[in-house]
Structure formats: C-alpha cells, structure tokens
Amino acid sequence: MTFVITEACVDTKDKSCIQVCPVDCLYEGNRMMYINADQCINCGACEPACPVSAIRFDDELEGDEEKFLGLNEQFFEEAKPPKGGRKLGRIDHDVPYVAQLPKAT
C-alpha cells in the first residue's frame, strides 16, 4: 500500500505535505505534487496535512482517482529526480495527462 496524490492537487500545490514528510518522498511538478512510492514509508503524515484532501491510500482510490496511482509512477519514470524533493524544488515536468488538464481558474 502506498499514498497517492490525486487531481485535487492540480494547480493547488499547497506543499504542506512536503514539510511533514519524514523521508522527503514528495516532489513538486509544474502543476501538482507527486509521491515517490519507492521512497514512501507509508507513515501517513502527509495525508492530514493536505488542505484539499488530495492524498489518499492507493486502496482507497475511487473512480477517476485510480488512474493517479499510475500517473504518480509515470512521473518518476519520466522525470527521474534525485532523492529528496524538499531541496530540489519544482521539477519542470508533469505527466502528459496532468499537463493537458484545463487550468484552474
């Protein structure tokens, strides 16, 4: 089981989740945050820190949210960021699905 960031994060990116993550497994893309499942220890600290409830356990994903498990994985396959999103800052990348979503107004 792992945590997943869903569409509610797109164009929000509050970043409260980064501040509470003890293993620094959250990364900022252009339009949303992503969790590196290989680094996540499933502590759950990020979930209550998210003001838009965008972070969910993968087995709790419903409907259209389910695709975000694969999209989070795809982000790390394509971007290949080094370990540690906190110091890295924003990565100039999003998965194609997220990049093409209409901008929030």
mmCIF file of N, CA, C and O in Angstrom:
data_model
loop_
_atom_site.group_PDB
_atom_site.id
_atom_site.type_symbol
_atom_site.label_atom_id
_atom_site.label_comp_id
_atom_site.label_asym_id
_atom_site.label_seq_id
_atom_site.Cartn_x
_atom_site.Cartn_y
_atom_site.Cartn_z
ATOM 1 N N MET A 1 0.845 -1.176 0.000
ATOM 2 C CA MET A 1 0.000 0.000 0.000
ATOM 3 C C MET A 1 0.889 1.237 0.000
ATOM 4 O O MET A 1 1.927 1.267 0.630
ATOM 5 N N THR A 2 0.457 2.251 -0.727
ATOM 6 C CA THR A 2 1.208 3.499 -0.785
ATOM 7 C C THR A 2 0.230 4.672 -0.856
ATOM 8 O O THR A 2 -0.945 4.496 -1.174
ATOM 9 N N PHE A 3 0.724 5.830 -0.584
ATOM 10 C CA PHE A 3 -0.083 7.033 -0.724
ATOM 11 C C PHE A 3 0.039 7.562 -2.138
ATOM 12 O O PHE A 3 1.077 7.402 -2.796
ATOM 13 N N VAL A 4 -1.009 8.224 -2.613
ATOM 14 C CA VAL A 4 -1.088 8.737 -3.977
ATOM 15 C C VAL A 4 -1.656 10.149 -3.919
ATOM 16 O O VAL A 4 -2.579 10.424 -3.155
ATOM 17 N N ILE A 5 -1.116 11.018 -4.741
ATOM 18 C CA ILE A 5 -1.673 12.374 -4.845
ATOM 19 C C ILE A 5 -2.603 12.392 -6.050
ATOM 20 O O ILE A 5 -2.248 11.941 -7.138
ATOM 21 N N THR A 6 -3.800 12.920 -5.853
ATOM 22 C CA THR A 6 -4.846 12.887 -6.868
ATOM 23 C C THR A 6 -5.075 14.270 -7.492
ATOM 24 O O THR A 6 -4.417 15.242 -7.147
ATOM 25 N N GLU A 7 -6.046 14.330 -8.370
ATOM 26 C CA GLU A 7 -6.312 15.526 -9.169
ATOM 27 C C GLU A 7 -6.629 16.773 -8.353
ATOM 28 O O GLU A 7 -6.419 17.898 -8.816
ATOM 29 N N ALA A 8 -7.090 16.612 -7.132
ATOM 30 C CA ALA A 8 -7.405 17.784 -6.300
ATOM 31 C C ALA A 8 -6.182 18.673 -6.080
ATOM 32 O O ALA A 8 -6.311 19.855 -5.766
ATOM 33 N N CYS A 9 -4.988 18.117 -6.270
ATOM 34 C CA CYS A 9 -3.752 18.886 -6.079
ATOM 35 C C CYS A 9 -3.408 19.761 -7.290
ATOM 36 O O CYS A 9 -2.681 20.741 -7.156
ATOM 37 N N VAL A 10 -3.937 19.412 -8.455
ATOM 38 C CA VAL A 10 -3.578 20.138 -9.679
ATOM 39 C C VAL A 10 -3.887 21.621 -9.516
ATOM 40 O O VAL A 10 -4.990 22.009 -9.148
ATOM 41 N N ASP A 11 -2.878 22.430 -9.774
ATOM 42 C CA ASP A 11 -2.934 23.888 -9.692
ATOM 43 C C ASP A 11 -3.172 24.411 -8.267
ATOM 44 O O ASP A 11 -3.436 25.594 -8.076
ATOM 45 N N THR A 12 -3.060 23.547 -7.259
ATOM 46 C CA THR A 12 -3.159 23.964 -5.859
ATOM 47 C C THR A 12 -1.780 23.978 -5.234
ATOM 48 O O THR A 12 -1.313 24.998 -4.757
ATOM 49 N N LYS A 13 -1.120 22.814 -5.221
ATOM 50 C CA LYS A 13 0.240 22.646 -4.720
ATOM 51 C C LYS A 13 0.520 23.438 -3.441
ATOM 52 O O LYS A 13 1.435 24.232 -3.365
ATOM 53 N N ASP A 14 -0.250 23.197 -2.419
ATOM 54 C CA ASP A 14 -0.083 23.880 -1.137
ATOM 55 C C ASP A 14 1.290 23.608 -0.518
ATOM 56 O O ASP A 14 1.847 24.454 0.155
ATOM 57 N N LYS A 15 1.846 22.437 -0.725
ATOM 58 C CA LYS A 15 3.162 21.999 -0.256
ATOM 59 C C LYS A 15 3.248 21.738 1.243
ATOM 60 O O LYS A 15 4.327 21.517 1.771
ATOM 61 N N SER A 16 2.134 21.756 1.957
ATOM 62 C CA SER A 16 2.158 21.387 3.376
ATOM 63 C C SER A 16 2.647 19.960 3.551
ATOM 64 O O SER A 16 3.290 19.635 4.548
ATOM 65 N N CYS A 17 2.351 19.121 2.587
ATOM 66 C CA CYS A 17 2.751 17.713 2.652
ATOM 67 C C CYS A 17 4.272 17.555 2.684
ATOM 68 O O CYS A 17 4.802 16.694 3.391
ATOM 69 N N ILE A 18 4.970 18.385 1.942
ATOM 70 C CA ILE A 18 6.439 18.304 1.899
ATOM 71 C C ILE A 18 7.028 18.581 3.277
ATOM 72 O O ILE A 18 7.967 17.923 3.706
ATOM 73 N N GLN A 19 6.465 19.537 3.970
ATOM 74 C CA GLN A 19 7.011 19.958 5.261
ATOM 75 C C GLN A 19 6.901 18.879 6.338
ATOM 76 O O GLN A 19 7.711 18.846 7.260
ATOM 77 N N VAL A 20 5.908 17.991 6.227
ATOM 78 C CA VAL A 20 5.701 16.982 7.271
ATOM 79 C C VAL A 20 6.258 15.610 6.924
ATOM 80 O O VAL A 20 6.288 14.724 7.774
ATOM 81 N N CYS A 21 6.722 15.419 5.710
ATOM 82 C CA CYS A 21 7.205 14.102 5.282
ATOM 83 C C CYS A 21 8.588 13.814 5.886
ATOM 84 O O CYS A 21 9.551 14.519 5.600
ATOM 85 N N PRO A 22 8.705 12.757 6.699
ATOM 86 C CA PRO A 22 9.984 12.465 7.340
ATOM 87 C C PRO A 22 11.038 11.874 6.415
ATOM 88 O O PRO A 22 12.222 11.866 6.751
ATOM 89 N N VAL A 23 10.623 11.383 5.240
ATOM 90 C CA VAL A 23 11.594 10.761 4.322
ATOM 91 C C VAL A 23 11.772 11.546 3.029
ATOM 92 O O VAL A 23 12.483 11.122 2.133
ATOM 93 N N ASP A 24 11.129 12.700 2.915
ATOM 94 C CA ASP A 24 11.307 13.589 1.761
ATOM 95 C C ASP A 24 10.999 12.887 0.438
ATOM 96 O O ASP A 24 11.790 12.916 -0.492
ATOM 97 N N CYS A 25 9.806 12.258 0.367
ATOM 98 C CA CYS A 25 9.439 11.500 -0.841
ATOM 99 C C CYS A 25 8.426 12.223 -1.715
ATOM 100 O O CYS A 25 7.933 11.661 -2.681
ATOM 101 N N LEU A 26 8.119 13.484 -1.401
ATOM 102 C CA LEU A 26 7.170 14.257 -2.197
ATOM 103 C C LEU A 26 7.922 15.245 -3.076
ATOM 104 O O LEU A 26 8.851 15.911 -2.631
ATOM 105 N N TYR A 27 7.480 15.321 -4.320
ATOM 106 C CA TYR A 27 8.147 16.156 -5.315
ATOM 107 C C TYR A 27 7.138 17.080 -5.978
ATOM 108 O O TYR A 27 5.995 16.703 -6.201
ATOM 109 N N GLU A 28 7.591 18.272 -6.318
ATOM 110 C CA GLU A 28 6.729 19.272 -6.956
ATOM 111 C C GLU A 28 6.950 19.269 -8.457
ATOM 112 O O GLU A 28 8.050 19.534 -8.940
ATOM 113 N N GLY A 29 5.881 18.971 -9.205
ATOM 114 C CA GLY A 29 5.905 19.117 -10.655
ATOM 115 C C GLY A 29 5.414 20.508 -11.017
ATOM 116 O O GLY A 29 5.228 21.366 -10.143
ATOM 117 N N ASN A 30 5.195 20.749 -12.282
ATOM 118 C CA ASN A 30 4.703 22.065 -12.703
ATOM 119 C C ASN A 30 3.337 22.392 -12.112
ATOM 120 O O ASN A 30 3.104 23.506 -11.665
ATOM 121 N N ARG A 31 2.418 21.391 -12.124
ATOM 122 C CA ARG A 31 1.038 21.679 -11.738
ATOM 123 C C ARG A 31 0.544 20.915 -10.518
ATOM 124 O O ARG A 31 -0.536 21.215 -10.013
ATOM 125 N N MET A 32 1.282 19.907 -10.073
ATOM 126 C CA MET A 32 0.852 19.155 -8.891
ATOM 127 C C MET A 32 2.041 18.513 -8.199
ATOM 128 O O MET A 32 3.149 18.513 -8.735
ATOM 129 N N MET A 33 1.801 17.994 -7.018
ATOM 130 C CA MET A 33 2.805 17.271 -6.255
ATOM 131 C C MET A 33 2.711 15.788 -6.608
ATOM 132 O O MET A 33 1.658 15.317 -7.042
ATOM 133 N N TYR A 34 3.802 15.058 -6.407
ATOM 134 C CA TYR A 34 3.842 13.621 -6.681
ATOM 135 C C TYR A 34 4.558 12.921 -5.533
ATOM 136 O O TYR A 34 5.514 13.460 -4.974
ATOM 137 N N ILE A 35 4.120 11.697 -5.199
ATOM 138 C CA ILE A 35 4.760 10.888 -4.161
ATOM 139 C C ILE A 35 5.550 9.779 -4.822
ATOM 140 O O ILE A 35 5.017 9.016 -5.635
ATOM 141 N N ASN A 36 6.828 9.674 -4.458
ATOM 142 C CA ASN A 36 7.663 8.586 -4.950
ATOM 143 C C ASN A 36 7.401 7.361 -4.076
ATOM 144 O O ASN A 36 7.838 7.298 -2.928
ATOM 145 N N ALA A 37 6.671 6.387 -4.619
ATOM 146 C CA ALA A 37 6.276 5.197 -3.860
ATOM 147 C C ALA A 37 7.479 4.385 -3.395
ATOM 148 O O ALA A 37 7.411 3.699 -2.374
ATOM 149 N N ASP A 38 8.588 4.454 -4.112
ATOM 150 C CA ASP A 38 9.787 3.724 -3.716
ATOM 151 C C ASP A 38 10.435 4.319 -2.467
ATOM 152 O O ASP A 38 11.177 3.634 -1.772
ATOM 153 N N GLN A 39 10.172 5.567 -2.185
ATOM 154 C CA GLN A 39 10.755 6.238 -1.023
ATOM 155 C C GLN A 39 9.766 6.357 0.144
ATOM 156 O O GLN A 39 10.180 6.493 1.293
ATOM 157 N N CYS A 40 8.483 6.305 -0.144
ATOM 158 C CA CYS A 40 7.439 6.491 0.872
ATOM 159 C C CYS A 40 7.448 5.329 1.864
ATOM 160 O O CYS A 40 7.540 4.166 1.485
ATOM 161 N N ILE A 41 7.357 5.662 3.154
ATOM 162 C CA ILE A 41 7.314 4.633 4.197
ATOM 163 C C ILE A 41 5.896 4.454 4.740
ATOM 164 O O ILE A 41 5.692 3.781 5.750
ATOM 165 N N ASN A 42 4.917 5.036 4.092
ATOM 166 C CA ASN A 42 3.506 4.901 4.448
ATOM 167 C C ASN A 42 3.204 5.334 5.877
ATOM 168 O O ASN A 42 2.372 4.737 6.552
ATOM 169 N N CYS A 43 3.867 6.377 6.335
ATOM 170 C CA CYS A 43 3.647 6.855 7.702
ATOM 171 C C CYS A 43 2.325 7.607 7.836
ATOM 172 O O CYS A 43 1.778 7.713 8.923
ATOM 173 N N GLY A 44 1.838 8.170 6.740
ATOM 174 C CA GLY A 44 0.570 8.883 6.758
ATOM 175 C C GLY A 44 0.642 10.336 7.167
ATOM 176 O O GLY A 44 -0.389 10.999 7.255
ATOM 177 N N ALA A 45 1.811 10.866 7.421
ATOM 178 C CA ALA A 45 1.933 12.257 7.873
ATOM 179 C C ALA A 45 1.422 13.250 6.836
ATOM 180 O O ALA A 45 0.878 14.300 7.190
ATOM 181 N N CYS A 46 1.564 12.940 5.581
ATOM 182 C CA CYS A 46 1.179 13.867 4.512
ATOM 183 C C CYS A 46 -0.330 13.994 4.333
ATOM 184 O O CYS A 46 -0.830 15.059 3.981
ATOM 185 N N GLU A 47 -1.040 12.928 4.581
ATOM 186 C CA GLU A 47 -2.478 12.913 4.301
ATOM 187 C C GLU A 47 -3.252 13.997 5.049
ATOM 188 O O GLU A 47 -3.970 14.787 4.425
ATOM 189 N N PRO A 48 -3.144 14.109 6.367
ATOM 190 C CA PRO A 48 -3.905 15.160 7.056
ATOM 191 C C PRO A 48 -3.349 16.569 6.809
ATOM 192 O O PRO A 48 -4.045 17.559 7.034
ATOM 193 N N ALA A 49 -2.123 16.667 6.324
ATOM 194 C CA ALA A 49 -1.530 17.980 6.065
ATOM 195 C C ALA A 49 -2.079 18.620 4.799
ATOM 196 O O ALA A 49 -1.991 19.833 4.631
ATOM 197 N N CYS A 50 -2.659 17.833 3.921
ATOM 198 C CA CYS A 50 -3.162 18.353 2.643
ATOM 199 C C CYS A 50 -4.492 19.078 2.846
ATOM 200 O O CYS A 50 -5.486 18.464 3.236
ATOM 201 N N PRO A 51 -4.554 20.378 2.549
ATOM 202 C CA PRO A 51 -5.783 21.145 2.786
ATOM 203 C C PRO A 51 -6.907 20.837 1.796
ATOM 204 O O PRO A 51 -8.051 21.205 2.039
ATOM 205 N N VAL A 52 -6.598 20.134 0.690
ATOM 206 C CA VAL A 52 -7.632 19.818 -0.300
ATOM 207 C C VAL A 52 -7.915 18.316 -0.375
ATOM 208 O O VAL A 52 -8.573 17.857 -1.295
ATOM 209 N N SER A 53 -7.411 17.553 0.584
ATOM 210 C CA SER A 53 -7.629 16.098 0.655
ATOM 211 C C SER A 53 -7.258 15.386 -0.642
ATOM 212 O O SER A 53 -7.949 14.475 -1.090
ATOM 213 N N ALA A 54 -6.151 15.794 -1.236
ATOM 214 C CA ALA A 54 -5.693 15.194 -2.495
ATOM 215 C C ALA A 54 -4.885 13.920 -2.267
ATOM 216 O O ALA A 54 -4.633 13.181 -3.201
ATOM 217 N N ILE A 55 -4.469 13.643 -1.044
ATOM 218 C CA ILE A 55 -3.619 12.489 -0.760
ATOM 219 C C ILE A 55 -4.466 11.365 -0.194
ATOM 220 O O ILE A 55 -5.201 11.553 0.778
ATOM 221 N N ARG A 56 -4.356 10.190 -0.842
ATOM 222 C CA ARG A 56 -5.161 9.037 -0.447
ATOM 223 C C ARG A 56 -4.312 7.778 -0.459
ATOM 224 O O ARG A 56 -3.331 7.695 -1.193
ATOM 225 N N PHE A 57 -4.710 6.756 0.321
ATOM 226 C CA PHE A 57 -4.112 5.438 0.206
ATOM 227 C C PHE A 57 -4.518 4.860 -1.133
ATOM 228 O O PHE A 57 -5.641 5.092 -1.594
ATOM 229 N N ASP A 58 -3.645 4.108 -1.766
ATOM 230 C CA ASP A 58 -3.966 3.578 -3.087
ATOM 231 C C ASP A 58 -5.187 2.660 -3.075
ATOM 232 O O ASP A 58 -5.949 2.644 -4.033
ATOM 233 N N ASP A 59 -5.418 1.924 -1.998
ATOM 234 C CA ASP A 59 -6.590 1.040 -1.975
ATOM 235 C C ASP A 59 -7.885 1.778 -1.641
ATOM 236 O O ASP A 59 -8.959 1.184 -1.641
ATOM 237 N N GLU A 60 -7.804 3.071 -1.385
ATOM 238 C CA GLU A 60 -8.987 3.885 -1.129
ATOM 239 C C GLU A 60 -9.368 4.755 -2.326
ATOM 240 O O GLU A 60 -10.325 5.516 -2.259
ATOM 241 N N LEU A 61 -8.609 4.635 -3.418
ATOM 242 C CA LEU A 61 -8.906 5.417 -4.613
ATOM 243 C C LEU A 61 -10.208 4.931 -5.235
ATOM 244 O O LEU A 61 -10.465 3.729 -5.284
ATOM 245 N N GLU A 62 -11.003 5.859 -5.732
ATOM 246 C CA GLU A 62 -12.289 5.516 -6.333
ATOM 247 C C GLU A 62 -12.431 6.172 -7.695
ATOM 248 O O GLU A 62 -11.986 7.300 -7.898
ATOM 249 N N GLY A 63 -13.057 5.469 -8.618
ATOM 250 C CA GLY A 63 -13.369 6.020 -9.928
ATOM 251 C C GLY A 63 -12.165 6.588 -10.647
ATOM 252 O O GLY A 63 -11.143 5.921 -10.799
ATOM 253 N N ASP A 64 -12.278 7.855 -11.088
ATOM 254 C CA ASP A 64 -11.215 8.513 -11.848
ATOM 255 C C ASP A 64 -9.931 8.703 -11.046
ATOM 256 O O ASP A 64 -8.871 8.904 -11.626
ATOM 257 N N GLU A 65 -10.017 8.640 -9.720
ATOM 258 C CA GLU A 65 -8.818 8.796 -8.893
ATOM 259 C C GLU A 65 -7.832 7.645 -9.105
ATOM 260 O O GLU A 65 -6.633 7.810 -8.917
ATOM 261 N N GLU A 66 -8.330 6.464 -9.465
ATOM 262 C CA GLU A 66 -7.489 5.276 -9.602
ATOM 263 C C GLU A 66 -6.349 5.484 -10.592
ATOM 264 O O GLU A 66 -5.269 4.940 -10.416
ATOM 265 N N LYS A 67 -6.582 6.261 -11.638
ATOM 266 C CA LYS A 67 -5.539 6.481 -12.639
ATOM 267 C C LYS A 67 -4.323 7.220 -12.061
ATOM 268 O O LYS A 67 -3.230 7.154 -12.583
ATOM 269 N N PHE A 68 -4.509 7.911 -10.925
ATOM 270 C CA PHE A 68 -3.414 8.689 -10.357
ATOM 271 C C PHE A 68 -2.326 7.818 -9.722
ATOM 272 O O PHE A 68 -1.195 8.280 -9.573
ATOM 273 N N LEU A 69 -2.617 6.580 -9.405
ATOM 274 C CA LEU A 69 -1.570 5.670 -8.943
ATOM 275 C C LEU A 69 -0.547 5.494 -10.061
ATOM 276 O O LEU A 69 0.648 5.679 -9.862
ATOM 277 N N GLY A 70 -1.005 5.202 -11.257
ATOM 278 C CA GLY A 70 -0.118 5.056 -12.402
ATOM 279 C C GLY A 70 0.530 6.363 -12.819
ATOM 280 O O GLY A 70 1.684 6.387 -13.246
ATOM 281 N N LEU A 71 -0.200 7.462 -12.689
ATOM 282 C CA LEU A 71 0.346 8.758 -13.081
ATOM 283 C C LEU A 71 1.477 9.181 -12.152
ATOM 284 O O LEU A 71 2.474 9.759 -12.606
ATOM 285 N N ASN A 72 1.343 8.901 -10.845
ATOM 286 C CA ASN A 72 2.438 9.196 -9.914
ATOM 287 C C ASN A 72 3.667 8.374 -10.281
ATOM 288 O O ASN A 72 4.784 8.880 -10.301
ATOM 289 N N GLU A 73 3.479 7.091 -10.609
ATOM 290 C CA GLU A 73 4.591 6.228 -11.020
ATOM 291 C C GLU A 73 5.225 6.744 -12.310
ATOM 292 O O GLU A 73 6.444 6.786 -12.446
ATOM 293 N N GLN A 74 4.390 7.118 -13.256
ATOM 294 C CA GLN A 74 4.865 7.620 -14.557
ATOM 295 C C GLN A 74 5.728 8.866 -14.386
ATOM 296 O O GLN A 74 6.735 9.040 -15.081
ATOM 297 N N PHE A 75 5.362 9.737 -13.468
ATOM 298 C CA PHE A 75 6.136 10.953 -13.233
ATOM 299 C C PHE A 75 7.587 10.611 -12.925
ATOM 300 O O PHE A 75 8.508 11.212 -13.469
ATOM 301 N N PHE A 76 7.804 9.637 -12.060
ATOM 302 C CA PHE A 76 9.165 9.290 -11.652
ATOM 303 C C PHE A 76 9.919 8.503 -12.717
ATOM 304 O O PHE A 76 11.137 8.597 -12.804
ATOM 305 N N GLU A 77 9.196 7.774 -13.559
ATOM 306 C CA GLU A 77 9.842 7.089 -14.679
ATOM 307 C C GLU A 77 10.360 8.103 -15.693
ATOM 308 O O GLU A 77 11.437 7.939 -16.254
ATOM 309 N N GLU A 78 9.595 9.155 -15.931
ATOM 310 C CA GLU A 78 9.947 10.155 -16.940
ATOM 311 C C GLU A 78 10.926 11.201 -16.412
ATOM 312 O O GLU A 78 11.876 11.567 -17.086
ATOM 313 N N ALA A 79 10.685 11.709 -15.216
ATOM 314 C CA ALA A 79 11.493 12.817 -14.692
ATOM 315 C C ALA A 79 12.799 12.343 -14.064
ATOM 316 O O ALA A 79 13.793 13.058 -14.090
ATOM 317 N N LYS A 80 12.805 11.163 -13.450
ATOM 318 C CA LYS A 80 13.972 10.589 -12.775
ATOM 319 C C LYS A 80 14.675 11.593 -11.849
ATOM 320 O O LYS A 80 15.872 11.846 -11.989
ATOM 321 N N PRO A 81 13.931 12.169 -10.908
ATOM 322 C CA PRO A 81 14.567 13.126 -9.994
ATOM 323 C C PRO A 81 15.478 12.413 -8.997
ATOM 324 O O PRO A 81 15.249 11.247 -8.678
ATOM 325 N N PRO A 82 16.494 13.099 -8.515
ATOM 326 C CA PRO A 82 17.328 12.517 -7.459
ATOM 327 C C PRO A 82 16.513 12.428 -6.171
ATOM 328 O O PRO A 82 15.445 13.018 -6.056
ATOM 329 N N LYS A 83 17.003 11.724 -5.198
ATOM 330 C CA LYS A 83 16.297 11.570 -3.924
ATOM 331 C C LYS A 83 16.223 12.907 -3.191
ATOM 332 O O LYS A 83 17.205 13.632 -3.105
ATOM 333 N N GLY A 84 15.037 13.204 -2.680
ATOM 334 C CA GLY A 84 14.866 14.390 -1.855
ATOM 335 C C GLY A 84 14.208 15.549 -2.555
ATOM 336 O O GLY A 84 14.875 16.397 -3.126
ATOM 337 N N GLY A 85 12.888 15.604 -2.534
ATOM 338 C CA GLY A 85 12.155 16.668 -3.201
ATOM 339 C C GLY A 85 12.192 18.007 -2.508
ATOM 340 O O GLY A 85 12.012 19.037 -3.132
ATOM 341 N N ARG A 86 12.445 18.027 -1.205
ATOM 342 C CA ARG A 86 12.401 19.276 -0.441
ATOM 343 C C ARG A 86 13.445 20.272 -0.947
ATOM 344 O O ARG A 86 13.152 21.434 -1.199
ATOM 345 N N LYS A 87 14.681 19.831 -1.099
ATOM 346 C CA LYS A 87 15.744 20.728 -1.553
ATOM 347 C C LYS A 87 15.728 20.927 -3.059
ATOM 348 O O LYS A 87 16.192 21.945 -3.554
ATOM 349 N N LEU A 88 15.201 19.960 -3.766
ATOM 350 C CA LEU A 88 15.201 20.005 -5.232
ATOM 351 C C LEU A 88 14.347 21.142 -5.772
ATOM 352 O O LEU A 88 14.694 21.791 -6.739
ATOM 353 N N GLY A 89 13.214 21.391 -5.143
ATOM 354 C CA GLY A 89 12.299 22.420 -5.639
ATOM 355 C C GLY A 89 11.470 21.905 -6.801
ATOM 356 O O GLY A 89 11.394 20.712 -7.046
ATOM 357 N N ARG A 90 10.862 22.812 -7.535
ATOM 358 C CA ARG A 90 9.962 22.431 -8.619
ATOM 359 C C ARG A 90 10.728 21.789 -9.764
ATOM 360 O O ARG A 90 11.757 22.292 -10.207
ATOM 361 N N ILE A 91 10.179 20.678 -10.246
ATOM 362 C CA ILE A 91 10.712 19.994 -11.424
ATOM 363 C C ILE A 91 9.871 20.464 -12.604
ATOM 364 O O ILE A 91 8.645 20.423 -12.551
ATOM 365 N N ASP A 92 10.491 20.912 -13.644
ATOM 366 C CA ASP A 92 9.774 21.438 -14.810
ATOM 367 C C ASP A 92 9.219 20.276 -15.630
ATOM 368 O O ASP A 92 9.671 19.997 -16.742
ATOM 369 N N HIS A 93 8.227 19.588 -15.041
ATOM 370 C CA HIS A 93 7.668 18.402 -15.683
ATOM 371 C C HIS A 93 6.341 18.046 -15.022
ATOM 372 O O HIS A 93 6.146 18.280 -13.834
ATOM 373 N N ASP A 94 5.449 17.497 -15.783
ATOM 374 C CA ASP A 94 4.237 16.833 -15.323
ATOM 375 C C ASP A 94 3.988 15.686 -16.289
ATOM 376 O O ASP A 94 4.482 15.709 -17.422
ATOM 377 N N VAL A 95 3.224 14.692 -15.861
ATOM 378 C CA VAL A 95 2.849 13.632 -16.789
ATOM 379 C C VAL A 95 1.897 14.241 -17.810
ATOM 380 O O VAL A 95 1.203 15.231 -17.512
ATOM 381 N N PRO A 96 1.848 13.713 -19.033
ATOM 382 C CA PRO A 96 1.001 14.306 -20.072
ATOM 383 C C PRO A 96 -0.464 14.496 -19.662
ATOM 384 O O PRO A 96 -1.060 15.519 -19.981
ATOM 385 N N TYR A 97 -1.029 13.546 -18.940
ATOM 386 C CA TYR A 97 -2.426 13.675 -18.518
ATOM 387 C C TYR A 97 -2.633 14.940 -17.693
ATOM 388 O O TYR A 97 -3.577 15.695 -17.909
ATOM 389 N N VAL A 98 -1.770 15.184 -16.735
ATOM 390 C CA VAL A 98 -1.886 16.364 -15.869
ATOM 391 C C VAL A 98 -1.592 17.637 -16.670
ATOM 392 O O VAL A 98 -2.284 18.640 -16.529
ATOM 393 N N ALA A 99 -0.589 17.605 -17.511
ATOM 394 C CA ALA A 99 -0.214 18.784 -18.295
ATOM 395 C C ALA A 99 -1.353 19.268 -19.179
ATOM 396 O O ALA A 99 -1.513 20.479 -19.389
ATOM 397 N N GLN A 100 -2.175 18.348 -19.678
ATOM 398 C CA GLN A 100 -3.244 18.736 -20.600
ATOM 399 C C GLN A 100 -4.545 19.115 -19.917
ATOM 400 O O GLN A 100 -5.481 19.569 -20.567
ATOM 401 N N LEU A 101 -4.642 18.943 -18.615
ATOM 402 C CA LEU A 101 -5.878 19.319 -17.910
ATOM 403 C C LEU A 101 -6.114 20.821 -18.021
ATOM 404 O O LEU A 101 -5.172 21.607 -18.028
ATOM 405 N N PRO A 102 -7.379 21.225 -18.104
ATOM 406 C CA PRO A 102 -7.669 22.662 -18.138
ATOM 407 C C PRO A 102 -7.135 23.344 -16.875
ATOM 408 O O PRO A 102 -7.190 22.757 -15.799
ATOM 409 N N LYS A 103 -6.641 24.525 -17.034
ATOM 410 C CA LYS A 103 -6.131 25.295 -15.896
ATOM 411 C C LYS A 103 -7.269 25.686 -14.972
ATOM 412 O O LYS A 103 -8.340 26.068 -15.435
ATOM 413 N N ALA A 104 -7.000 25.574 -13.679
ATOM 414 C CA ALA A 104 -7.993 26.020 -12.687
ATOM 415 C C ALA A 104 -8.084 27.525 -12.736
ATOM 416 O O ALA A 104 -7.087 28.215 -12.937
ATOM 417 N N THR A 105 -9.260 28.033 -12.534
ATOM 418 C CA THR A 105 -9.436 29.496 -12.569
ATOM 419 C C THR A 105 -9.701 30.049 -11.196
ATOM 420 O O THR A 105 -10.020 29.391 -10.282
#
